[in-house]
Amino acid sequence: MDIPSRHRASSPRRLKRAFAPALFAVAALLPAYAGATELLNVSYDPTRELYQQINAKFIADWKAKTGEDLTIKQSHGGSSKQARAIIDGLEADVATLGIASDIDALHDNGDLLPDNWQSRLPGDSTPYTSTIVLLVRKGNPKGIHDWSDLVKPGISVITPNPKTSSGGRWNFLAAYAYALKANNNDDAKARAFIGQVYANVPVLDSGARGSTTTFAQRGLGDVLIAWENEAYLAQDEFGADKFDIVAPSLSILAQPPVAVVDKNAKKHGTQKVAEAYLRFLYTPEAQEIIVKNHYRPLDPKIAAAHAKDFPKIELTSIQQFGGWRSAQPKFFGDGGVFDQIYKPAQ
């Protein structure tokens, strides 16, 4: 059957002539595209402002050293939810999460990085630390001075869910360490104390920033258990006339680690810049930005220069609980201590 000429396929030569201008335009863009680099930093809740400032400095530094244009995208949420997203396919080049067990999970579930990832950078791959404090309404109307006050009747405590939030886990263990010390290491009494604390928690947000919003913007609760940096940020954002920060008698050294997600970085061709990005966090310039955002710097000289900016608190460490490889399943795994003591409000 003869096909009318208007329905016949165009000849290859005719197609080539028709699309030549568009093909030329695309080809002209290829060198610029090839020279552009993009990193994805998947992080936990309270680091938005920190990495916005770090990224601007590093992008300028990278451009000056290499001539290469760089874009850094950020993703934030509860630390464990972020780790789960990476495992499920979010192609992070670097993970800057709130807790070592969440980066361990990237190795354990998909071999996205080596099991010795913590040995690749100083301070167990932790360029800054924090601790856990109590944020109260201005004037401290409920008289909250230490962990023991959180179990009083009528006290409303805001804290994120330790099943999804690294801050929630640091909060839980800081309170647990206090309870052990106050009860001569009687674990049964410590569990009972923690159960009383969580009986006073009306809502568990999935991440630390969500809990800050609940407390500071929605006005719920008498006290927020918070990362130290997040508590200061709340004062910065909403005004020092709105909140007071209470340093408890005992807290925990909170260590949010960083790592290159090797499998993704190699796929994207970003291994070199991803490694440089994380090393930049240890430079004096970045350490000063870290202090500005109320994190405790790793650099001893910068830490000494800013010692007055941070209250002195007796700090335990995760090693009291056997490290995260032991603490994670014991306290926060399915059927663990948290599941045993937490009774959601009906």
Phi, psi and omega in degrees: 000133182279129179268129178305146187302329184288346179257357181287147175296141177292150178290154177306320181296319181294320177298319180299316179295321184293322185261001183305314181299318180294318179298321179296319181295318178296316180299324181294335181275343187300316180301319180295318179295317181296329182276351182273143179231142180228132174248146171244118176258111178263117190231178179265182194303305194277009188261008183306306185292321179303308186284336172301318180284318177300315184299316180300317180291317182291320179301316179295319180295317180294319178297317181295324184277327188241344186076006185265133174282139185224138172240135177240120176260148182242145172227134184227149177175185174304137189303313181292326176295323179292318176299317178298321179296319178296314179300324182275001173127357174291116194273070176294137170276323175227148175243123178239080191259176190271355189200143185296327183296333178287329175280325173305323182297332179290332173281316186290335184237074177120357178051048182283343175206165183287159182289344180263025186305328184290341182274358188274344180224159182299158176063037185055042180060035179237098184281351178205158178232177174208190173209185184246129180231179181244126178255125183235167176295152183306134182085355178049060186299335180266003176062048181266114184238343181200176182303325183300335181284345183285347182260002180293145177301139176085357177273126180259119186252131176251127179203148180283167181289119180291350177284335183239342187243130175295321176301321178299324179286318176299318179302312181302312184286329175298313178295323180295318179298319177299314183296322177296315180296319182290341184240030176052042177063025175280107187293324180296319179290325178296317178297319179296320178298313181297322177300322178292321177301310184286342172292340178264008181263114183281335183208140177249104174287160184282341181215167183296320180294325176298320178292323177298318177298316178302316184282312189275320183266316181277344175076020179271144173091157177262336183210138175250123171278120194218154162307142178303315181296325180290324178296315178294323179296323177298320176295319180298317187280319187257348179109136179293346178279359182260329188221154169243147176257126178253121176272117181290166182292333180216138175216198185231146175284107181270124186240097177274113187269169180228152180200146168285133175270089194305317184300318180285318182298321178293320178298320183274351185072029185246014185303315184295312182288327178296317178295319179296322180300314180288324176296328180300331181298338181268356181285155178305321180299314180290324179297326176292323176295321178300315178297317180302330179264016171071021168268156180272122186284154177279326182300119185296326179293317180290323177298317180295320181293335183245021184302325181291344182281349185232133179292149175279121181229137173293125185241131166270183178223172181296340180295336175301333182253018176084015183081167186291332178298329178268316186292322184303303180292325183295314186264326192237357175288168179302125181081006181284190186302316181299314179299327182287327186261339186274124178241100181303145178297138181272000000 
